[in-house]
Structures are given as C-alpha cells and as structure tokens.
Amino acid sequence: MRLLTAQQFNAESQQYIDHNDENIDRAVLEIIRDVRENGDAALLKYTKQFDKVELESLLVSKEEFLEAKAQVSLEFVVAIQKAKKNIQEFHEVQKEHSWFVNGENGILLGQKVTALNSVGIYVPGGKASYPSTVLMNAIPAKIAGVKNIAITTPPQSNGKVSPYVLVAAMEAGVDVVYKVGGAQAIAALAYGTGSVRKVVKIVGPGNAYVARAKKWVFGDVAIDMIAGPSEICVVADDTAIPRFVAADLLSQAEHDERATAICITTSSAFAEQLQEEVEKQMQTSERKEIIEQSITDNGKIVLVGSMDEAFEIVNNLAPEHLQLMIENPLEQMHRIENAGAIFLGNYSPEALGDYIAGPNHTLPTSGTAAFSSPLGVYDFQKKSSIIQYSKEALQDVTEDIITLANAEGLQAHANSIQIRKVDD
Amino acid sequence: MRLLTAQQFNAESQQYIDHNDENIDRAVLEIIRDVRENGDAALLKYTKQFDKVELESLLVSKEEFLEAKAQVSLEFVVAIQKAKKNIQEFHEVQKEHSWFVNGENGILLGQKVTALNSVGIYVPGGKASYPSTVLMNAIPAKIAGVKNIAITTPPQSNGKVSPYVLVAAMEAGVDVVYKVGGAQAIAALAYGTGSVRKVVKIVGPGNAYVARAKKWVFGDVAIDMIAGPSEICVVADDTAIPRFVAADLLSQAEHDERATAICITTSSAFAEQLQEEVEKQMQTSERKEIIEQSITDNGKIVLVGSMDEAFEIVNNLAPEHLQLMIENPLEQMHRIENAGAIFLGNYSPEALGDYIAGPNHTLPTSGTAAFSSPLGVYDFQKKSSIIQYSKEALQDVTEDIITLANAEGLQAHANSIQIRKVDD
C-alpha cells in the first residue's frame, strides 16, 4: 500500500474523469427501446443471452419462496431479523409528516407528505447474493408507506433466485420478485411490461449497465443515485489499532477492483505498522485477487502534518464511508462537511454499518456525499405544497402580484389577480 | 377549448413520449466538452454566437448592481421585499436538524445535517426577466446555510442583465451573477472555468438545451429536476366562478405554447360557461398568440360523472399546479396523492403562488409530482449518518454480522468483525 504526503495525494486527485461511455450507452439505449416495444419477450431474450437461463415465468413463485425458507439456516434468519429490527428503529425516526402554518385573514400554508405509490428495487445477483441490499432498500420504503414494492434481480444459472435474497424479501414484506437483471430490468420497471408493473422510482445498486440505464430513464421515473465504486477513508492517530484499520481497508477493497481504501494519519509510526498489517492480512484473504488489485491501484496511506490537514482532505474527498479512529472522535465530528456515513472509534467498523447497526448502507459514492445523503425514508416520500387564501387576504397582496407579473411581462398572470379584485 | 369525457381524456393521455433528442444531445455534449477544455474562452465564444453579445467580463460588476437599483421602481422593490418575507417565513419551517438516538451499551446513531457548500442558480433571460425565479431558488439555499450562491443568466442584447433580476439577487443576498446562459452556463457551473466557480448543485429552469445539459452533468453535480413544460389542472364544481377559472387557465397558457391547461368538472353548465369565458378572455390577452396555440393544442375541459372520477384523473396526471375550486376544498384534500402544489378555493389562484404566497414556485412538472417535491430548503441540505458502537455493543452483534457477511461471500467483512472479537 502506497504512502503519500498530502501534497502528493492532492496532486493525484485532480484527475479529469469522464463517466460517459458511448459503447455502454448505445447498448443500454437499444435494450431500453427493445423492452419498451417488446415487453416480456425482450426480457426473456436478454435473460437467455446474458444470464444463460431460459425462463418460463419472470416472477418468483409462492413455491420458490417456501423452498427458500427451507434452504437457509436458523442463524441466518435470526441475523436477518436482528438487522431488520435495528434498521426499522433507525428509519422510523426519519419519517416526515405533513405540516401547516396559519396566517392572518384565513391564510393556510403548508406541505402535505405522501408516500410514493410504487418502487422497484434492483438487487445484484448472479454468483453473489445480497440479502442486506434487500433490507436496506425495502424497509425505508415500507416505513414511508409505499404500497407496491417489487424487487428485480438476475436469476442464478439454475433459474432460481438466491434463497438469502428471498428470505430477506419476505422478512421485509416484499412479495413480488422478478427474475430479471441488467439494463432490461431497469427499462421494465420504468415503463412496465406484461409481467413487470411500472413503478415511479427505482433504487438499488448495480453494474455499469444498470447505472447507465438508471441515468437514461431518470426523469420518466425517479432514481436513488448513480452509484460508483465504493470507498472507505479512515482517519487515524496514535490511538488507532493497525490490525483493525487494515482489516477495515481490506473489507472495502474486497468489493471491487475499483474500490478505494484510504487511510489518513498524523503518525508515521502508525503508517508503517499499517503498511505491514495490510500486506500480512492480504495474504490470507479469500478474495485475495480482487483485494490486491484494488489496494495496488487505489489503496493509499496519506501522512499529514495535522488534523486540520486531514479533515481538509476528507472534505474534498467526500468519502462514502469515513471512520474516525482517533482520540475523542465525537469532538472532531463538527469538522466534517462531506461524508456518507461517519463511524466513530475503534469498535465501529464499516461492516457493522453494512449489515446491522441500523443506518442505511446505501450511501453516496465517488465524492457525491458533497451533495447527497444516505438512502432514507425521505427518498420514498414526497411533498405537495398547500396554499389557501381568503378573498381578504388576496386583496392585501393584489397590487404587489400585479407589479411582479408586469415586471416579468406575464399579463395573463396579472389579469388572474385583477379579475378577482373587481369582483364583489 | 375542447370538451372531453373522462374516457376520451384518458385515451389521449396514453401517449408514448420520448424525451431524448439526439441532435440536442450532440450539440450539448460538444458544448460541455468545449467548456471543460477551453473555459472562459468557450463561454465568451458561445455568448457571442447565441446571445449576439461580445463581453469583456462574464461577471456583473458592482457598478452594474448599483445601476440596476436606480432603474427599478419603488413599487417593484416593495413587492420583492414582501415576497421575500413570505418566502423566508415559509421556508424557515422546512429547515432540517441533526438528530441522534442512544442505544444500550454506549450505542450512538443519528444523522448530521450539513448545508451544501456551493450552489448555482440558472435564471432564464434574453428578452424576458424572472426576478421571482431568483427569490424562489436563492432564499431556500440561503436558509439552508449554503455559503457560495451564484446566479447565471444570459445577457440581454446590450450586454447587461435585467435590473429586476439584479435587484432580486441583491435582496436575496446573492452577489455573484454571471452573464452566461444555455448549456455552456451549466457546463461552467458543473466543472468551473477561470471566471465561474464550480458548484456542487445546479438549480433553476431553462430551455431544452439547459435541461439536457443538466441531465448530462447530473452525477458529477446534483441538479434539482429536469423541468418540462408547465401545467395547471383545475377541479371545479358549480361553486366555481367561470371568469376566474378561465383567467387562471390562461395565466398558465401564456408561459409557453407547450403549456397545458386542464379543467375537470362535474357540471356541464359550468363547462359551457367556461368555454365561452376562455374564448372571450383570449381575445384581449397581450400574449394572445402563445395562449391560443397552447389552448388549442393542450387545453381541455373534462366532464366527469363524480368527484371520485375527477380525483382519479388528477392522481394519474400528477399536475404541477392543482386548483380545487369546489365546495369545502380542504375536506377533499385527502384524496390527492400526486400534485406539485394544491391551491384551495376561489381566491387562491396559481399566480398567487408564483409570486408571493411563500411556498416555492419551482414544482415538479409533466407528471413528476408522482415522485418528486417542490424545491425546498431540504434540497440544499444533506445528511451524513453517524454510527458509534462500544466494544461491548459490538460483541453483542458479532456473530450476526459474521453470518450475514458469509451469506454474501464477503469474508474480509467478516474478518473485520472477527479481528475485534479476539482482541482484549
């Protein structure tokens, strides 16, 4: 793992990144067009082509749900239920409520909060399975009051969906699961097909094709975010334990060769120990190839002169996961402007938040924490403003509205006020 | 104005709309590339090409701000200040606050709310000027605590910015105004140039080029929404006053030939009176050509059999502006699932909300109220989740996390927990 100064690190961060890839876009746009025109037939065709499975039905059946229940261990069910409880408790606090204020002369202003009617959750599949993704996306939608929640996930080579995913779906109260992945799944959720019901919002992570498809359907439906590779940033001082930090960096690196693991430290002794620990732990890790690639390409230890310098880097980076493994982390938290989630102290590793602590693990990646938030109940609710004026209240502002409408050259706006003035 | 049954209306609404336009996209992507590579030189070039002005500086000077103050009437300043006060009071209520909950064994969970660091507001210009757009976008950002707020607007043919816009900017506390419009303005805000400071979020309405540019830079920066043409939907019964409803429909129609004005009513007598009133008022309107085109193309009166039918149409339509001009509108409000803003009664016309009532006039258009909200303070704040566990608290969930990580095949995640278990 490379050791850099703050200056070296900043110089490397000034890269020009172009996220657009014309080849992916062309393929994705063709898939979207095809699904809009040919519906289920297109979905079945792409599932055969990409997932190497010929399906008869795109829907997971009741029997398959029951099979899944029989296939998972009791420990798994217990763990899922514990996670569910914590996620529910945390997200309940986020629920928003309608509000109003009264003014003079019968003025009523406010906002009415309503749940989205329907949501589609993309859950990556194929070889791996992500039951935690199911909980983290479905539970906030349920708490918001979304009536129609569907999951879509690519089938395994046997034409089934992972039992872990199906059990998590049942625990989260989702009973519609489609066996379709990729850009075709996003198109189906956005526009509907014979089997797949159109939704108004699509959430959940996916590969580059899924991400681009989400970008293309955005506007016709809402999306959560366009997720990039995952990152961790650990700020460590002398009180941090190198073994722990190394394990945390590796847990991020195992996600993806493009994942980023960065440790910023004020201690050169710690930096050296960390380098050794990372090398050592890498040798015994199961996903060694991915981890080595990721650490070699994107792993960095940044040695800084002060905590001020450390937090300046953090705020420029806007990391998805930020671990403060320093003395009195809570006292330093006010310095953080941009981060998806902040983990405090030596016993709050990222994996705790990924699975069970309660806050959402869907976090803004690739610096987007500078302008976006973790997924939450608020992503599944929307607001309508409310305006009620009485005749008297309107009279009081009549001249002002007419002045402003005239300044904008919008005479019919002015007239809609004027016409109410002369009425008795 | 055409009179339709609910069935006829629904049949017409089933159109397949493709928002993508390859010619616009090609032009927009070229402009973005050019601005990223050539900075201010590209901005000055496009301003000369599209706005027919050769500028020396892209920034509005202090002298120009002072000039603007001298050019506007006292009535205008008074009206702007009244609007500002109402907008501020309404948006103060929306401000979100950090929160936390404590659990057993030293668990601390919560969300830290932070303002975005920088925001760019696009204000359309050229022949028209929109001071109300300035207030509606800048005031919520100010209340959120955004430190750097900039406006960008195309210059008039004399190389100046409308004094109305500059006075509104001063009132809202914005002192950076760039003289640049179109896709080039969006690119400049997203990536920065010599004169234009990069921001993390871009808000505000614009033409098709501005809208597509926002779609393309989305992900690198946040955007508010991709605004389409504006709509009004009035639900009216026998208590509605045809003159008022006609004036309100026309106030929407004058925005744009593509604007939509719809009235849904249970009364055929009212429908006929409304038709007459619309014809009559159209003849005397200043923006007659736009209004006639818009009403002919997109103006519809829908005669329904019941209020149930009316609200079903409303919820499918998800109108930007919804006026309930019926008896006891507040009692019917619970039926509304999708609408940008709801105006209640005969004395709450849309123009009241456009300018002065207080709620934001930036509303979800073209059916997007099914999944999005009016612009608000919440659009300029973001959240970071907070997770702090003690050693004891982590021990309690160690086995569950390991079970879940193993189910997902993420062994390094499991290891980051395991390694803390054996530590004393």
Coordinates of N, CA and C in Angstrom, one line a residue, chain B residues 21-217:
Chain B
D21 N -33.5 13.6 -27.6 CA -33.4 14.2 -28.9 C -31.9 14.2 -29.2
E22 N -31.6 13.3 -30.2 CA -30.1 13.1 -30.4 C -29.4 14.4 -30.9
N23 N -30.2 15.2 -31.7 CA -29.5 16.5 -32.2 C -29.2 17.4 -31.0
I24 N -30.1 17.6 -30.1 CA -29.8 18.4 -29.0 C -28.7 17.9 -28.2
D25 N -28.8 16.5 -27.9 CA -27.7 15.9 -27.1 C -26.3 16.1 -27.7
R26 N -26.2 15.9 -29.0 CA -24.9 16.1 -29.7 C -24.4 17.5 -29.5
A27 N -25.3 18.5 -29.7 CA -24.8 19.9 -29.5 C -24.4 20.1 -28.1
V28 N -25.2 19.6 -27.2 CA -25.0 19.9 -25.8 C -23.7 19.2 -25.3
L29 N -23.4 18.0 -25.7 CA -22.2 17.3 -25.3 C -21.0 18.0 -25.9
E30 N -21.1 18.6 -27.1 CA -20.0 19.3 -27.7 C -19.7 20.6 -26.9
I31 N -20.8 21.3 -26.5 CA -20.6 22.5 -25.7 C -19.9 22.2 -24.4
I32 N -20.4 21.1 -23.7 CA -19.8 20.7 -22.4 C -18.3 20.4 -22.6
R33 N -18.0 19.6 -23.6 CA -16.6 19.3 -23.8 C -15.8 20.5 -24.0
D34 N -16.3 21.4 -24.8 CA -15.6 22.7 -25.2 C -15.3 23.5 -23.9
V35 N -16.4 23.7 -23.1 CA -16.2 24.5 -21.9 C -15.2 23.8 -20.9
R36 N -15.2 22.5 -20.8 CA -14.3 21.8 -19.9 C -12.9 22.0 -20.4
E37 N -12.7 22.1 -21.7 CA -11.3 22.2 -22.2 C -10.9 23.6 -22.3
N38 N -11.8 24.5 -22.7 CA -11.4 25.9 -23.1 C -11.9 27.0 -22.1
G39 N -12.7 26.6 -21.1 CA -13.1 27.5 -20.1 C -13.7 28.8 -20.6
D40 N -13.3 29.9 -20.0 CA -13.9 31.2 -20.3 C -13.9 31.5 -21.8
A41 N -12.9 31.1 -22.5 CA -12.8 31.4 -24.0 C -14.0 30.8 -24.7
A42 N -14.4 29.6 -24.2 CA -15.6 28.9 -24.8 C -16.8 29.6 -24.4
L43 N -16.9 30.1 -23.2 CA -18.1 30.8 -22.7 C -18.3 32.1 -23.5
L44 N -17.2 32.8 -23.7 CA -17.3 34.1 -24.5 C -17.7 33.8 -25.9
K45 N -17.1 32.8 -26.5 CA -17.5 32.4 -27.9 C -19.0 32.1 -28.0
Y46 N -19.5 31.2 -27.1 CA -20.9 30.9 -27.3 C -21.8 32.0 -27.0
T47 N -21.4 32.9 -26.1 CA -22.2 34.1 -25.8 C -22.3 35.0 -27.0
K48 N -21.2 35.1 -27.7 CA -21.2 35.9 -28.9 C -22.1 35.2 -30.0
Q49 N -22.0 33.9 -30.1 CA -22.7 33.1 -31.1 C -24.2 33.1 -30.8
F50 N -24.6 32.8 -29.6 CA -26.0 32.6 -29.2 C -26.7 33.9 -28.8
D51 N -26.0 34.7 -27.9 CA -26.7 35.9 -27.4 C -26.3 37.1 -28.1
K52 N -25.5 37.0 -29.1 CA -25.1 38.1 -30.0 C -24.5 39.3 -29.2
V53 N -23.7 38.9 -28.2 CA -23.0 40.0 -27.4 C -21.6 39.6 -27.2
E54 N -20.7 40.6 -27.4 CA -19.3 40.4 -27.1 C -19.0 41.0 -25.7
L55 N -18.7 40.1 -24.8 CA -18.5 40.6 -23.4 C -17.0 40.7 -23.1
E56 N -16.7 41.6 -22.2 CA -15.3 41.7 -21.8 C -15.1 40.9 -20.5
S57 N -16.2 41.0 -19.6 CA -16.1 40.2 -18.4 C -17.4 39.4 -18.3
L58 N -17.3 38.2 -17.7 CA -18.5 37.4 -17.5 C -19.2 37.7 -16.2
L59 N -18.6 38.5 -15.4 CA -19.2 38.9 -14.1 C -20.0 40.2 -14.1
V60 N -21.1 40.2 -13.5 CA -21.8 41.5 -13.3 C -21.0 42.3 -12.3
S61 N -20.7 43.6 -12.6 CA -19.8 44.4 -11.8 C -20.6 45.1 -10.7
K62 N -19.9 45.6 -9.7 CA -20.6 46.4 -8.6 C -21.3 47.6 -9.2
E63 N -20.8 48.2 -10.2 CA -21.4 49.4 -10.8 C -22.7 48.9 -11.4
E64 N -22.7 47.8 -12.1 CA -24.0 47.3 -12.7 C -25.0 47.0 -11.7
F65 N -24.6 46.5 -10.5 CA -25.6 46.3 -9.5 C -26.3 47.6 -9.0
L66 N -25.4 48.6 -8.9 CA -25.9 49.9 -8.4 C -26.8 50.6 -9.5
E67 N -26.4 50.5 -10.7 CA -27.2 51.0 -11.8 C -28.6 50.4 -11.8
A68 N -28.6 49.0 -11.5 CA -29.9 48.3 -11.5 C -30.8 48.9 -10.5
K69 N -30.3 49.1 -9.3 CA -31.1 49.7 -8.2 C -31.7 51.0 -8.6
A70 N -31.0 51.8 -9.3 CA -31.6 53.1 -9.7 C -32.6 52.9 -10.8
Q71 N -32.6 51.8 -11.5 CA -33.5 51.7 -12.7 C -34.9 51.1 -12.3
V72 N -35.1 50.5 -11.2 CA -36.4 49.9 -10.9 C -37.2 50.8 -10.1
S73 N -38.5 50.6 -10.1 CA -39.5 51.4 -9.4 C -39.5 51.1 -7.9
L74 N -40.0 52.0 -7.1 CA -40.2 51.7 -5.7 C -41.2 50.6 -5.5
E75 N -42.3 50.6 -6.3 CA -43.3 49.6 -6.1 C -42.7 48.2 -6.3
F76 N -41.8 48.1 -7.3 CA -41.1 46.8 -7.5 C -40.3 46.4 -6.3
V77 N -39.6 47.3 -5.7 CA -38.8 46.9 -4.5 C -39.7 46.5 -3.4
V78 N -40.7 47.2 -3.2 CA -41.7 46.9 -2.1 C -42.3 45.5 -2.3
A79 N -42.7 45.2 -3.6 CA -43.3 43.9 -3.9 C -42.2 42.8 -3.7
I80 N -41.0 43.0 -4.1 CA -40.0 42.0 -4.0 C -39.7 41.7 -2.5
Q81 N -39.7 42.8 -1.7 CA -39.4 42.6 -0.3 C -40.6 41.9 0.4
K82 N -41.8 42.2 0.0 CA -43.0 41.4 0.6 C -42.9 40.0 0.2
A83 N -42.6 39.7 -1.0 CA -42.4 38.3 -1.5 C -41.3 37.6 -0.7
K84 N -40.2 38.3 -0.6 CA -39.1 37.7 0.1 C -39.4 37.3 1.6
K85 N -40.2 38.2 2.2 CA -40.5 38.0 3.6 C -41.4 36.7 3.7
N86 N -42.4 36.6 2.8 CA -43.3 35.4 2.8 C -42.5 34.1 2.5
I87 N -41.7 34.2 1.5 CA -40.9 33.0 1.1 C -40.0 32.6 2.2
Q88 N -39.3 33.6 2.9 CA -38.5 33.2 4.0 C -39.3 32.5 5.1
E89 N -40.4 33.1 5.5 CA -41.2 32.6 6.6 C -41.6 31.1 6.3
F90 N -42.0 30.9 5.1 CA -42.5 29.5 4.8 C -41.3 28.5 4.8
H91 N -40.2 28.9 4.2 CA -39.1 28.0 4.1 C -38.3 27.8 5.4
E92 N -38.4 28.7 6.3 CA -37.7 28.5 7.6 C -38.3 27.2 8.2
V93 N -39.6 27.0 8.0 CA -40.2 25.8 8.7 C -39.6 24.5 8.1
Q94 N -39.0 24.5 6.9 CA -38.5 23.3 6.3 C -37.1 22.9 6.7
K95 N -36.5 23.8 7.4 CA -35.0 23.6 7.7 C -34.9 22.3 8.6
E96 N -34.0 21.4 8.2 CA -33.8 20.2 8.9 C -32.7 20.3 9.9
H97 N -32.8 19.4 10.9 CA -31.8 19.5 12.0 C -31.2 18.1 12.3
S98 N -29.9 18.1 12.7 CA -29.2 16.9 13.1 C -30.0 16.2 14.2
W99 N -29.9 14.9 14.3 CA -30.6 14.2 15.3 C -29.8 12.9 15.7
F100 N -30.0 12.4 16.9 CA -29.4 11.2 17.3 C -30.3 10.4 18.2
V101 N -30.0 9.1 18.3 CA -30.7 8.3 19.3 C -29.6 7.5 20.0
N102 N -29.8 7.2 21.3 CA -28.8 6.4 22.1 C -29.4 5.0 22.3
G103 N -28.5 4.0 22.2 CA -29.0 2.7 22.5 C -28.2 2.2 23.7
E104 N -28.4 0.9 24.0 CA -27.7 0.3 25.2 C -26.2 0.2 24.9
N105 N -25.5 0.1 26.0 CA -24.0 -0.2 25.8 C -23.3 0.9 25.1
G106 N -23.7 2.1 25.2 CA -23.0 3.2 24.5 C -23.2 3.3 23.0
I107 N -24.3 2.8 22.5 CA -24.6 3.0 21.1 C -25.1 4.4 20.8
L108 N -24.5 5.0 19.8 CA -25.0 6.4 19.4 C -25.2 6.3 17.8
L109 N -26.4 6.6 17.4 CA -26.8 6.6 16.0 C -27.5 7.9 15.7
G110 N -27.3 8.3 14.5 CA -28.0 9.6 14.1 C -27.7 10.0 12.7
Q111 N -28.1 11.3 12.4 CA -27.8 11.9 11.1 C -27.4 13.4 11.4
K112 N -26.2 13.7 10.8 CA -25.7 15.1 10.9 C -26.2 15.8 9.6
V113 N -26.8 16.9 9.8 CA -27.3 17.7 8.6 C -26.4 18.8 8.3
T114 N -25.9 18.9 7.1 CA -25.0 19.9 6.7 C -25.5 20.7 5.4
A115 N -25.2 21.9 5.3 CA -25.6 22.7 4.1 C -24.7 22.3 2.9
L116 N -25.2 22.3 1.7 CA -24.3 22.2 0.6 C -23.3 23.4 0.6
N117 N -22.1 23.2 0.1 CA -21.1 24.2 0.1 C -21.4 25.3 -0.9
S118 N -21.9 24.9 -2.1 CA -22.0 25.9 -3.2 C -23.1 25.5 -4.1
V119 N -23.8 26.5 -4.6 CA -25.0 26.2 -5.5 C -25.0 27.2 -6.6
G120 N -25.3 26.8 -7.8 CA -25.5 27.7 -9.0 C -27.0 27.7 -9.4
I121 N -27.5 28.9 -9.6 CA -28.9 29.1 -10.0 C -29.0 29.5 -11.4
Y122 N -29.6 28.8 -12.3 CA -29.8 29.2 -13.7 C -31.1 30.1 -13.7
V123 N -31.0 31.3 -14.2 CA -32.2 32.1 -14.4 C -32.3 32.5 -15.9
P124 N -33.4 32.0 -16.5 CA -33.6 32.3 -17.9 C -33.6 33.8 -18.2
G125 N -33.2 34.2 -19.4 CA -33.1 35.7 -19.6 C -33.4 36.0 -21.1
G126 N -32.5 36.8 -21.7 CA -32.8 37.2 -23.0 C -33.8 38.3 -23.0
K127 N -34.9 38.0 -23.7 CA -36.0 39.1 -23.8 C -36.7 39.2 -22.5
A128 N -37.1 38.1 -21.8 CA -37.9 38.2 -20.6 C -36.9 38.3 -19.4
S129 N -37.5 38.5 -18.2 CA -36.6 38.5 -17.0 C -37.5 38.0 -15.9
Y130 N -36.8 37.2 -15.0 CA -37.6 36.4 -14.0 C -37.0 36.7 -12.6
P131 N -37.3 37.8 -12.0 CA -36.9 38.1 -10.6 C -37.5 37.1 -9.6
S132 N -38.7 36.6 -9.9 CA -39.3 35.6 -9.0 C -38.5 34.3 -8.9
T133 N -37.9 33.9 -10.0 CA -37.0 32.7 -10.1 C -35.8 32.9 -9.1
V134 N -35.3 34.1 -9.1 CA -34.2 34.4 -8.2 C -34.5 34.2 -6.8
L135 N -35.7 34.8 -6.4 CA -36.1 34.6 -5.0 C -36.4 33.2 -4.6
M136 N -37.1 32.5 -5.5 CA -37.6 31.1 -5.2 C -36.4 30.1 -5.1
N137 N -35.3 30.4 -5.8 CA -34.2 29.5 -5.7 C -33.1 29.9 -4.7
A138 N -32.9 31.2 -4.6 CA -31.8 31.7 -3.7 C -32.2 31.6 -2.2
I139 N -33.5 32.0 -1.9 CA -33.8 32.1 -0.5 C -33.8 30.7 0.2
P140 N -34.3 29.6 -0.3 CA -34.1 28.3 0.4 C -32.7 27.9 0.5
A141 N -31.8 28.3 -0.4 CA -30.4 28.0 -0.3 C -29.8 28.7 0.8
K142 N -30.1 30.0 0.9 CA -29.6 30.9 2.0 C -30.0 30.3 3.3
I143 N -31.3 30.0 3.5 CA -31.8 29.4 4.7 C -31.1 28.1 5.1
A144 N -30.8 27.3 4.1 CA -30.1 26.1 4.4 C -28.7 26.3 4.9
G145 N -28.2 27.5 4.6 CA -26.8 27.8 5.0 C -25.7 27.6 4.0
V146 N -26.2 27.6 2.7 CA -25.2 27.5 1.6 C -24.3 28.7 1.6
K147 N -23.0 28.5 1.6 CA -22.1 29.7 1.7 C -21.9 30.4 0.3
N148 N -21.8 29.6 -0.7 CA -21.5 30.2 -2.1 C -22.7 30.0 -3.0
I149 N -23.4 31.1 -3.3 CA -24.5 31.0 -4.2 C -24.3 31.9 -5.3
A150 N -24.3 31.4 -6.5 CA -24.1 32.2 -7.7 C -25.3 32.0 -8.7
I151 N -25.6 33.1 -9.4 CA -26.6 33.1 -10.4 C -25.9 33.1 -11.8
T152 N -26.5 32.4 -12.8 CA -26.0 32.6 -14.1 C -27.2 32.8 -15.0
T153 N -27.1 33.8 -15.9 CA -28.2 34.2 -16.7 C -27.7 34.8 -18.1
P154 N -28.4 34.5 -19.2 CA -27.9 35.0 -20.4 C -28.0 36.5 -20.5
P155 N -27.1 37.3 -21.0 CA -27.2 38.7 -21.1 C -28.2 39.2 -22.1
Q156 N -28.7 40.4 -21.9 CA -29.6 41.0 -22.9 C -28.7 41.5 -24.1
S157 N -29.4 42.0 -25.1 CA -28.6 42.3 -26.3 C -27.7 43.5 -26.0
N158 N -27.9 44.3 -25.0 CA -27.0 45.3 -24.6 C -25.8 44.9 -23.7
G159 N -25.7 43.6 -23.5 CA -24.6 43.1 -22.7 C -24.9 43.2 -21.2
K160 N -26.1 43.6 -20.8 CA -26.4 43.8 -19.4 C -27.4 42.7 -18.9
V161 N -27.5 42.6 -17.6 CA -28.5 41.7 -17.1 C -29.7 42.5 -16.6
S162 N -30.9 42.0 -16.7 CA -32.1 42.7 -16.3 C -32.0 43.3 -14.9
P163 N -32.3 44.6 -14.8 CA -32.2 45.2 -13.4 C -33.2 44.5 -12.4
Y164 N -34.3 44.0 -12.9 CA -35.2 43.3 -12.0 C -34.5 42.0 -11.4
V165 N -33.8 41.3 -12.2 CA -33.0 40.1 -11.7 C -31.9 40.6 -10.8
L166 N -31.2 41.6 -11.1 CA -30.1 42.1 -10.2 C -30.7 42.6 -8.8
V167 N -31.8 43.3 -8.9 CA -32.3 43.8 -7.6 C -32.8 42.6 -6.8
A168 N -33.5 41.6 -7.4 CA -33.9 40.4 -6.7 C -32.7 39.7 -6.1
A169 N -31.6 39.6 -6.9 CA -30.4 38.9 -6.4 C -29.9 39.6 -5.2
M170 N -29.8 40.9 -5.2 CA -29.3 41.7 -4.0 C -30.2 41.4 -2.8
E171 N -31.5 41.5 -3.0 CA -32.5 41.3 -1.9 C -32.3 39.9 -1.3
A172 N -32.0 38.9 -2.2 CA -31.8 37.5 -1.7 C -30.4 37.3 -1.2
G173 N -29.6 38.3 -1.3 CA -28.2 38.1 -0.7 C -27.2 37.4 -1.6
V174 N -27.5 37.4 -2.9 CA -26.6 36.8 -3.9 C -25.8 37.9 -4.6
D175 N -24.5 37.9 -4.5 CA -23.7 38.9 -5.1 C -22.8 38.5 -6.2
V176 N -22.9 37.2 -6.6 CA -22.2 36.7 -7.8 C -23.2 36.4 -8.9
V177 N -23.1 37.2 -10.0 CA -24.0 36.9 -11.1 C -23.2 36.8 -12.4
Y178 N -23.3 35.7 -13.1 CA -22.5 35.5 -14.3 C -23.4 35.8 -15.5
K179 N -22.8 36.5 -16.5 CA -23.6 36.7 -17.8 C -23.4 35.6 -18.8
V180 N -23.9 34.5 -18.5 CA -23.8 33.4 -19.4 C -25.0 32.5 -19.3
G181 N -25.5 32.0 -20.5 CA -26.7 31.2 -20.5 C -26.5 29.9 -21.2
G182 N -27.6 29.1 -21.4 CA -27.5 27.9 -22.2 C -26.8 26.8 -21.6
A183 N -26.5 25.8 -22.4 CA -25.7 24.6 -21.9 C -24.3 25.0 -21.4
Q184 N -23.8 26.1 -22.1 CA -22.4 26.5 -21.6 C -22.4 27.0 -20.2
A185 N -23.5 27.6 -19.7 CA -23.6 28.0 -18.3 C -23.6 26.8 -17.4
I186 N -24.4 25.8 -17.8 CA -24.5 24.6 -17.0 C -23.1 23.9 -16.9
A187 N -22.4 23.8 -18.0 CA -21.1 23.2 -18.0 C -20.1 24.0 -17.1
A188 N -20.2 25.3 -17.2 CA -19.3 26.1 -16.4 C -19.5 25.9 -14.9
L189 N -20.8 25.9 -14.5 CA -21.1 25.6 -13.1 C -20.7 24.3 -12.6
A190 N -20.8 23.3 -13.5 CA -20.5 21.9 -13.1 C -19.0 21.6 -13.0
Y191 N -18.2 22.3 -13.9 CA -16.8 21.9 -13.9 C -15.9 23.1 -13.6
G192 N -16.4 24.3 -13.6 CA -15.6 25.5 -13.3 C -14.8 26.0 -14.5
T193 N -14.6 27.3 -14.5 CA -13.7 27.9 -15.5 C -12.9 29.0 -14.8
G194 N -12.1 29.8 -15.5 CA -11.4 30.9 -14.9 C -12.3 31.8 -14.1
S195 N -13.4 32.2 -14.7 CA -14.3 33.2 -14.0 C -15.4 32.5 -13.2
V196 N -15.9 31.3 -13.6 CA -17.0 30.7 -13.0 C -16.5 29.6 -12.0
R197 N -17.0 29.8 -10.8 CA -16.6 28.8 -9.7 C -17.4 27.6 -9.8
K198 N -16.8 26.4 -9.7 CA -17.5 25.2 -9.7 C -18.4 25.1 -8.5
V199 N -19.6 24.5 -8.7 CA -20.6 24.3 -7.6 C -20.9 22.8 -7.5
V200 N -21.6 22.5 -6.4 CA -21.9 21.1 -6.2 C -23.4 20.8 -6.6
K201 N -24.2 21.8 -6.8 CA -25.6 21.6 -7.2 C -26.0 22.7 -8.1
I202 N -26.8 22.4 -9.2 CA -27.3 23.4 -10.1 C -28.8 23.3 -10.1
V203 N -29.5 24.5 -9.9 CA -30.9 24.5 -9.8 C -31.4 25.6 -10.8
G204 N -32.7 25.6 -11.1 CA -33.4 26.6 -11.9 C -33.8 26.1 -13.2
P205 N -34.8 26.8 -13.8 CA -35.4 26.4 -15.0 C -34.6 26.8 -16.3
G206 N -34.9 26.3 -17.4 CA -34.3 26.7 -18.6 C -34.9 26.0 -19.8
N207 N -34.3 26.3 -21.0 CA -34.9 25.8 -22.2 C -34.4 24.3 -22.4
A208 N -34.7 23.7 -23.6 CA -34.3 22.3 -23.8 C -32.8 22.1 -23.7
Y209 N -32.0 23.0 -24.1 CA -30.6 22.8 -24.1 C -30.1 22.8 -22.6
V210 N -30.6 23.8 -21.9 CA -30.3 23.8 -20.4 C -30.7 22.5 -19.7
A211 N -31.9 22.1 -20.0 CA -32.4 20.9 -19.4 C -31.6 19.6 -19.8
R212 N -31.2 19.5 -21.0 CA -30.4 18.3 -21.4 C -29.0 18.5 -20.8
A213 N -28.4 19.7 -20.8 CA -27.1 19.8 -20.2 C -27.1 19.4 -18.7
K214 N -28.2 19.8 -18.0 CA -28.4 19.4 -16.6 C -28.4 17.9 -16.5
K215 N -29.1 17.2 -17.4 CA -29.2 15.8 -17.4 C -27.8 15.2 -17.6
W216 N -27.0 15.8 -18.4 CA -25.6 15.2 -18.7 C -24.6 15.4 -17.6
V217 N -24.7 16.5 -16.9 CA -23.8 16.8 -15.8 C -24.2 16.1 -14.5

